[in-house]
Coordinates of C-alpha atoms and ligand atoms in Angstrom, one line a residue:
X18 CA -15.0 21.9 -17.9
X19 CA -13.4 18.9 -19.5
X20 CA -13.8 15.3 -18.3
X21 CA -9.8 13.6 -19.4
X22 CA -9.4 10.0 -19.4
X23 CA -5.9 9.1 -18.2
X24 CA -4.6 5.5 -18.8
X25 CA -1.1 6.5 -19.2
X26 CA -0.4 5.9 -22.8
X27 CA -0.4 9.5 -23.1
X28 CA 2.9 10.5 -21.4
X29 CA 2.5 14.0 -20.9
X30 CA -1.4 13.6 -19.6
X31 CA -0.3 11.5 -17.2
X32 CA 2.4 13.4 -15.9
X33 CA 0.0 16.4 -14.9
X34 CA -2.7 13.6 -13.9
X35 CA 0.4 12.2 -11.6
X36 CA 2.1 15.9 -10.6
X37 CA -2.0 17.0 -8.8
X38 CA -2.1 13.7 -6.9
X39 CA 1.3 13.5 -5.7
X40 CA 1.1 17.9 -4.8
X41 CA -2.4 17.1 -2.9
X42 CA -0.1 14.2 -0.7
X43 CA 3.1 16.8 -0.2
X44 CA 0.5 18.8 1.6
X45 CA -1.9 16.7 3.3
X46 CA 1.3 14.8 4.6
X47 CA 3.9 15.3 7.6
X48 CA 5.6 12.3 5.6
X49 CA 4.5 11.7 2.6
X50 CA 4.0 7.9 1.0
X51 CA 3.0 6.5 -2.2
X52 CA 4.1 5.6 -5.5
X53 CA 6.8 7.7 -7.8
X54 CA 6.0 8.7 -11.5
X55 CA 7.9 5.5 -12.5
X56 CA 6.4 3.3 -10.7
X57 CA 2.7 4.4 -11.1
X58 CA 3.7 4.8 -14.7
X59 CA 4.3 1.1 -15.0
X60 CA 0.9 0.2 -13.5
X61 CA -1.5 2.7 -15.7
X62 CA 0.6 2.0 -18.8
X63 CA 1.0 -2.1 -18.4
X64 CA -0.9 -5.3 -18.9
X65 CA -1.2 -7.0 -15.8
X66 CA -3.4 -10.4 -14.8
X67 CA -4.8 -8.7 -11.7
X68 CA -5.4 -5.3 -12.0
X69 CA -6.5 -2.2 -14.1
X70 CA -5.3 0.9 -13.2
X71 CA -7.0 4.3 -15.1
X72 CA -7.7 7.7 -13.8
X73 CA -10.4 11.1 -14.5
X74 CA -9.2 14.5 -14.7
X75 CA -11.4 17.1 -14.3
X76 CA -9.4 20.0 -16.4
X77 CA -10.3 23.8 -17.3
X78 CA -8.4 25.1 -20.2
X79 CA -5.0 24.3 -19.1
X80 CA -5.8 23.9 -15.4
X81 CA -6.3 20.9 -13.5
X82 CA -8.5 21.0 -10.9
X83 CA -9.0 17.0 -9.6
X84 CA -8.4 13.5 -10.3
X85 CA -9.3 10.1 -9.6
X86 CA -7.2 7.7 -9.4
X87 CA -9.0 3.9 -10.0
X88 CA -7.8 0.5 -9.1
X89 CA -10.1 -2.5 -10.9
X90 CA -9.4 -5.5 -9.1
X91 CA -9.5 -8.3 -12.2
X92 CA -9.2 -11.6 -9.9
X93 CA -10.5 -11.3 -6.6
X94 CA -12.6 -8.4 -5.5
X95 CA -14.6 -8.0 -8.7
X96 CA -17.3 -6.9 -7.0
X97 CA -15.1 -3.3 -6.0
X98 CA -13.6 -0.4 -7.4
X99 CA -10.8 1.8 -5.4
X100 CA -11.1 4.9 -5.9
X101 CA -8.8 8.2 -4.2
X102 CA -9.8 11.8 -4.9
X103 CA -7.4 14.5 -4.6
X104 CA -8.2 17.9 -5.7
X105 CA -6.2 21.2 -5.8
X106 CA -6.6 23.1 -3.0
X107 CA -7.8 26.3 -4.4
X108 CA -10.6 24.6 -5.8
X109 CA -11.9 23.1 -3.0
X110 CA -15.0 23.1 -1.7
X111 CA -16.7 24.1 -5.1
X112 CA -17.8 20.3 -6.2
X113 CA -15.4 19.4 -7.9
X114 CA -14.7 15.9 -5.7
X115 CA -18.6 15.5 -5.7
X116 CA -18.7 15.5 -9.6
X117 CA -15.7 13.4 -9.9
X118 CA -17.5 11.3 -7.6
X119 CA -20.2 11.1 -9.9
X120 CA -18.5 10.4 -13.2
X121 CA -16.7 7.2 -11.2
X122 CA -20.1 6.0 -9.6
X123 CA -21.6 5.7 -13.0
X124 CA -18.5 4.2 -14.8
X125 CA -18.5 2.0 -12.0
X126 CA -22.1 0.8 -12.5
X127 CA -21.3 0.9 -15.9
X128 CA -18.5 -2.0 -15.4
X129 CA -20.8 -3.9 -13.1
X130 CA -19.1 -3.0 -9.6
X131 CA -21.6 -2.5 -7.1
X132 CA -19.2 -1.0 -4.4
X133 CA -16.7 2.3 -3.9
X134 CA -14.0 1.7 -1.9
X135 CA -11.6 4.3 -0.5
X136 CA -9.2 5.2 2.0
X137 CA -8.9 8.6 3.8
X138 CA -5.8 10.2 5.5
X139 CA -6.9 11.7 8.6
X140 CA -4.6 13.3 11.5
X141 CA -2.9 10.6 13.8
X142 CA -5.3 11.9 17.0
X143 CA -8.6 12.0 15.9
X144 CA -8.7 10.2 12.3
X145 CA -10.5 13.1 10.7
X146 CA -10.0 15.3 7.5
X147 CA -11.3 17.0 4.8
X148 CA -11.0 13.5 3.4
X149 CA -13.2 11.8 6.1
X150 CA -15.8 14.9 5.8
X151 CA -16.1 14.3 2.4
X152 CA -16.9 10.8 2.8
X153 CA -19.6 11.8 5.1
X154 CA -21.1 14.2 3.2
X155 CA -21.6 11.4 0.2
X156 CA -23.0 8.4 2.3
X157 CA -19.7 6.4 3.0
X158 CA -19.1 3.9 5.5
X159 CA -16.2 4.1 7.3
X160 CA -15.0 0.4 7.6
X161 CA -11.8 0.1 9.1
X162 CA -8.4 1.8 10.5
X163 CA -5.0 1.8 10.2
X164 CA -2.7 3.3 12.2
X165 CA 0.3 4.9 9.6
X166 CA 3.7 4.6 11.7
X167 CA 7.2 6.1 10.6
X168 CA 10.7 6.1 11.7
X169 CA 13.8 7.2 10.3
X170 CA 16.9 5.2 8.7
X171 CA 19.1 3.9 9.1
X172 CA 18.9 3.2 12.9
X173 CA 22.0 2.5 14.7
X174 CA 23.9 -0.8 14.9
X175 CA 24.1 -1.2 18.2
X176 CA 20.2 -0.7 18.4
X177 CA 19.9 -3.8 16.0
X178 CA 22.5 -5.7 17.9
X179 CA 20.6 -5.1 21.5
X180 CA 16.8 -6.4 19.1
X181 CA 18.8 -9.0 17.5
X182 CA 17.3 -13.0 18.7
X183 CA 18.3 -16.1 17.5
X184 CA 15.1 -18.3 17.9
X185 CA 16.6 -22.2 18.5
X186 CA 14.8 -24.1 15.7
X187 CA 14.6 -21.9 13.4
X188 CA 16.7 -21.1 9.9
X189 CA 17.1 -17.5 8.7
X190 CA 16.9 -17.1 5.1
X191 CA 17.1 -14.1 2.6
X192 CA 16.8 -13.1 -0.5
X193 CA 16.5 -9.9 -2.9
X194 CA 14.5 -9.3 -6.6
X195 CA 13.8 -12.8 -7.5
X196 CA 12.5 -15.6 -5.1
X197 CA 14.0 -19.2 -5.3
X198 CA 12.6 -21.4 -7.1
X199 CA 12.4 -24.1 -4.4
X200 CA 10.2 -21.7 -1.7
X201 CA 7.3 -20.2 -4.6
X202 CA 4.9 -22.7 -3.5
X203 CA 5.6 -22.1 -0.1
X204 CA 5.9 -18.6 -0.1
X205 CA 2.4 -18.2 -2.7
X206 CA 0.8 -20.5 0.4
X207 CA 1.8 -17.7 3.0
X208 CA 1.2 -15.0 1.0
X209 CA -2.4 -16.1 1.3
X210 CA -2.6 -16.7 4.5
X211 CA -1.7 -13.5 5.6
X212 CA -4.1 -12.0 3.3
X213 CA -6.8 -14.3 4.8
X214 CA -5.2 -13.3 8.5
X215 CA -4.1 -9.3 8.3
X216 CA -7.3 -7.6 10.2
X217 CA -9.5 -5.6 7.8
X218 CA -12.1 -4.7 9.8
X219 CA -15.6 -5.0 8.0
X220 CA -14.5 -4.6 4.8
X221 CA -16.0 -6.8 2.5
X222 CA -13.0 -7.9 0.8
X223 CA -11.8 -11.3 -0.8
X224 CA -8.6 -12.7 0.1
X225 CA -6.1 -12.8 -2.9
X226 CA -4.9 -16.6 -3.9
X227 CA -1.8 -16.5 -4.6
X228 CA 0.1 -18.6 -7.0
X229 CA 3.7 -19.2 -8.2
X230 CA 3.1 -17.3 -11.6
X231 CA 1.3 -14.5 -9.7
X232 CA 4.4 -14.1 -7.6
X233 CA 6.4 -13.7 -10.1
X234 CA 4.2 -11.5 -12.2
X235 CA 4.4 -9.6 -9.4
X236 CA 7.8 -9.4 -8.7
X237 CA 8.8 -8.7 -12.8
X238 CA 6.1 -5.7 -12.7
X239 CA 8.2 -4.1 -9.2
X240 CA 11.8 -4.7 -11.5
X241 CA 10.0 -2.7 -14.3
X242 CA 8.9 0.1 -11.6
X243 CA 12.2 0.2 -10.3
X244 CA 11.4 -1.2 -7.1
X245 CA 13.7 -3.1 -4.6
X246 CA 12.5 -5.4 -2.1
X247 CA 14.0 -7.6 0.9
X248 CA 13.0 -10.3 2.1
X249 CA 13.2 -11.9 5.1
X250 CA 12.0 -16.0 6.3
X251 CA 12.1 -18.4 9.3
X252 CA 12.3 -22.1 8.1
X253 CA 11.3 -24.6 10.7
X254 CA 12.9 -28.1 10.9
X255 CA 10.6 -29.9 9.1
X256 CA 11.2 -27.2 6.6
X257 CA 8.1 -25.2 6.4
X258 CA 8.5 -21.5 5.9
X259 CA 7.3 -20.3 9.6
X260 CA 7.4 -16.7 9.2
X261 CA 8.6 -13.8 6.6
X262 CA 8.5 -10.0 6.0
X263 CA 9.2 -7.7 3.6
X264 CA 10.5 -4.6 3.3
X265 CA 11.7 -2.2 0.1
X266 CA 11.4 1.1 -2.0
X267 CA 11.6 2.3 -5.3
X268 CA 14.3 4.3 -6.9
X269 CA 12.4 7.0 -7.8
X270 CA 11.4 7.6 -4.3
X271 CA 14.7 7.1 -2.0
X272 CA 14.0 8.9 0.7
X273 CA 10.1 6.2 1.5
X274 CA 10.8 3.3 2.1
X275 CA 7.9 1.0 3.4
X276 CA 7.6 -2.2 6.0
X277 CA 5.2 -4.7 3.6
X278 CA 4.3 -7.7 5.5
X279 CA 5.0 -9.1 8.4
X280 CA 3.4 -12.5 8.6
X281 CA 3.9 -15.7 11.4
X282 CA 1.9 -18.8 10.7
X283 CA -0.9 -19.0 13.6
X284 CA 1.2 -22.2 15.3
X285 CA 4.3 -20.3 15.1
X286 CA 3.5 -17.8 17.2
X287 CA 4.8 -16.4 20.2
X288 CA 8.5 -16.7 20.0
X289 CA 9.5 -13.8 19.0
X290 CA 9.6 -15.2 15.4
X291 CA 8.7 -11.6 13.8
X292 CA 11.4 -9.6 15.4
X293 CA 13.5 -12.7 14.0
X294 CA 12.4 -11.6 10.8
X295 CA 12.2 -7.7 11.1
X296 CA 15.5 -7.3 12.6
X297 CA 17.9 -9.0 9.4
X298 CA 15.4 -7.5 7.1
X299 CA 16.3 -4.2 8.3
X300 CA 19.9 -4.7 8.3
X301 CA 19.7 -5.6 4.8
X302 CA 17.8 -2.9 3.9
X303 CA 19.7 0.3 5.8
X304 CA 23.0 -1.8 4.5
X305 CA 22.0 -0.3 0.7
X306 CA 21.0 3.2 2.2
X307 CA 22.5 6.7 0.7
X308 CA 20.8 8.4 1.8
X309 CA 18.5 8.9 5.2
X310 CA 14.7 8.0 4.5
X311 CA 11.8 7.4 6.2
X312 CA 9.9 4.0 6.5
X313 CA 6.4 3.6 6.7
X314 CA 4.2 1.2 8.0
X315 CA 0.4 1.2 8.6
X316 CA -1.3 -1.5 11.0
X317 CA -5.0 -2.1 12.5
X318 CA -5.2 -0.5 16.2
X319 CA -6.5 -4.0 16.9
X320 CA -3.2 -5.6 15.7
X321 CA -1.7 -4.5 19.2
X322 CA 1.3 -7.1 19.2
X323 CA 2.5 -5.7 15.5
X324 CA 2.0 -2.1 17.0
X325 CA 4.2 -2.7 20.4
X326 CA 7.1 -4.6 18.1
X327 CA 6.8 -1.3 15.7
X328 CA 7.0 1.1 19.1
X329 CA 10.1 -1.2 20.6
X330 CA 11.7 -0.5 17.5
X331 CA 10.8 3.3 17.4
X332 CA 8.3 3.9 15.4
X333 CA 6.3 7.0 16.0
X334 CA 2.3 7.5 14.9
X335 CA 1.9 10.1 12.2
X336 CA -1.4 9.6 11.1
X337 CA -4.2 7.3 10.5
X338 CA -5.6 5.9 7.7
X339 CA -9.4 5.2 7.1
X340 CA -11.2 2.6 4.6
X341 CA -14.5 3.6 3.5
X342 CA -17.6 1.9 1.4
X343 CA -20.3 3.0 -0.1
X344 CA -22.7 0.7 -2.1
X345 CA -23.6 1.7 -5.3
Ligands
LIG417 C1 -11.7 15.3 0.0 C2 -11.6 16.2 -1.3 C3 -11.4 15.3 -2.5 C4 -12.9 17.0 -1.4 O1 -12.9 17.7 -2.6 P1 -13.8 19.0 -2.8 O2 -13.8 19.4 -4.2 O3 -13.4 20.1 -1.8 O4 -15.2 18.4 -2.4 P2 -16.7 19.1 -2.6 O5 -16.5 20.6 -2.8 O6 -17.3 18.3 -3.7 O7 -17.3 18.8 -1.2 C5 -18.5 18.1 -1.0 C6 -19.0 18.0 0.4 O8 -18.0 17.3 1.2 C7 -17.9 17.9 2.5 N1 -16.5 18.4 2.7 C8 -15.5 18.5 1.8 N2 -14.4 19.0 2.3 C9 -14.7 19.3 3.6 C10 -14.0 19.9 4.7 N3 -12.7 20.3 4.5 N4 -14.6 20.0 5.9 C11 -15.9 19.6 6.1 N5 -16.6 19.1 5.1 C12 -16.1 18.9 3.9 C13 -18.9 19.0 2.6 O9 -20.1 18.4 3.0 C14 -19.0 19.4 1.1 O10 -20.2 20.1 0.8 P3 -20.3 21.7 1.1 O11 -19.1 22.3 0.5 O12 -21.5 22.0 0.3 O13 -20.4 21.8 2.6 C15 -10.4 17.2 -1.1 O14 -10.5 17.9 0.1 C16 -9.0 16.6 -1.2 O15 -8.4 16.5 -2.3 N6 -8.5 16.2 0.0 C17 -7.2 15.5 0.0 C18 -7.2 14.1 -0.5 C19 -8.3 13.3 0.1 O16 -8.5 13.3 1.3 N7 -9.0 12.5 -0.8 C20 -10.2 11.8 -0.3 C21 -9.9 10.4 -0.1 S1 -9.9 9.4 -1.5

């Protein structure tokens, strides 16, 4: 058994690294989400400010039997590594994903993390999967939920028209790729917020300062993985961005599309401001449809008001997603 290194330099490595992950999704998922080749090409091969992103293969001769996939937080969250397992399923239950484990746990310690992080995709009912047995078995936490919601675009016009609110007080603004100039600052302070504000159960995560040139780092790096993102913002009178959400896909991947954030500062609340918000943002975003797709969104059971807005709108559960730690 070989142990392979995959940072994505090596085109056709990756590509099989890439082609067992996204099989083990196709068939753990009623709809499948995630990143295309492209995109996840862009973030194993690239220099970024914020993150590493590397993978292990766990090959036999020409056959690949597992991967991990590993996201190094480089800013916040240095005290972490995400990791996902996903192994064939003919060769399950043979320890394979315990050994992969173990080749992550030391590399890990190796780096100086001193936590695994994961996420598990469990059935919409009960939460649980081979995934979440795994986890168990090797002394994981389970730290928080998400419930993974999906509905199919585009919805019809009249549906929008009948959601459709104007809030009095409030300016609707949009914009595609690149951000104005004039609302970075403001947008990098709201950004923040919401990762300060977004529920995350007991997971002992930092929240990510943003910045204007982190923003647009970020927003080059989604051009580069073919990407497309809408966005969607409230402006109060006295001019203070009041609420946003974003929504978008990648080319590679027409048929998922995903609902990002939706995010209404704390004394902006209750008026309806994220419907405001969701509502133009999906117009714009069914508007460039060719196809039908599916969009995706995952929230916290906890985050009832986000959940009953998603239901009003049609959303449907599929599945639940599960965060797990385990010290190392
Ligand atoms: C989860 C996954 C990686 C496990 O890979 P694997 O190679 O089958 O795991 P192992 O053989 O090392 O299993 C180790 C232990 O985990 C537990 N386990 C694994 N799969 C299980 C299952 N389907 N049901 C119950 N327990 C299970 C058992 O305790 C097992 O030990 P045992 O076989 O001696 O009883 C694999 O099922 C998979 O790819 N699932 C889809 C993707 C996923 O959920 N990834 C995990 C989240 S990152």
């Amino acid at each position: 058994m070989d142990i392979v290194t995959v940072d994505g330099r090596d085109a056709a490595t990756f590509e099989r690294f890439f082609q067992l992950r996204d099989d083990v999704r196709r068939t753990e998922q009623e709809f499948p989400a995630g990143l295309g080749l492209e995109e996840a090409k862009v973030l194993f091969a690239g220099e970024h400010s914020d993150m590493r992103v590397d993978g292990i293969g766990l090959v036999d001769g020409d056959t690949w039997l597992g991967i991990a996939w590993l996201d190094w937080w480089l800013q916040e969250n240095t005290h972490l590594v995400d990791v996902e397992l996903a192994v064939a399923p003919q060769y399950r239950r043979q320890g394979v994903g315990s050994q992969l484990l173990e080749i992550v746990a030391e590399r890990a310690r190796q780096e100086g993390r001193r936590l695994l992080s994961g996420i598990a995709l469990g059935d919409a009912e009960t939460g649980e999967s081979a995934g979440t047995a795994f986890a168990v078995a090797h002394g994981f936490v389970r730290k928080h939920v998400d419930l993974h919601q999906v509905i199919e675009l585009p919805l019809p016009a009249e549906q929008l028209d009948k959601l459709e609110r104007e809030v009095p007080g409030y300016q609707i603004l949009q914009w595609r790729e690149h951000m104005p100039e004039e609302w970075l600052e403001e947008f990098a302070d709201a950004l923040s917020a919401m990762t300060v504000d977004v529920p995350t159960g007991e997971l002992q995560l930092e929240a990510t300062q943003w910045t204007p040139e982190r923003i647009r780092e970020a927003e080059a790096r989604r051009v580069k993985q073919g990407r497309t993102c809408h966005t969607t913002v409230a402006v109060a009178e006295d001019g203070r961005l009041a609420a946003y959400t974003q929504m978008g896909g990648a080319a590679g991947t027409p048929d998922r599309l995903y609902q990002w954030d939706t995010f209404v500062r704390p004394e902006h609340r209750g008026r309806k401001l994220g419907m405001a918000v969701k509502i133009p943002n999906l117009r714009s975003l069914q508007a460039e449809l060719d196809q039908p797709a599916v969009l995706h969104t995952w929230n916290a059971p906890s985050n009832a008001p986000m959940i009953a807005v998603n239901e009003h709108l049609g959303f449907r559960p599929v599945a639940q997603r599960s965060n797990w730690e385990r010290e190392l």
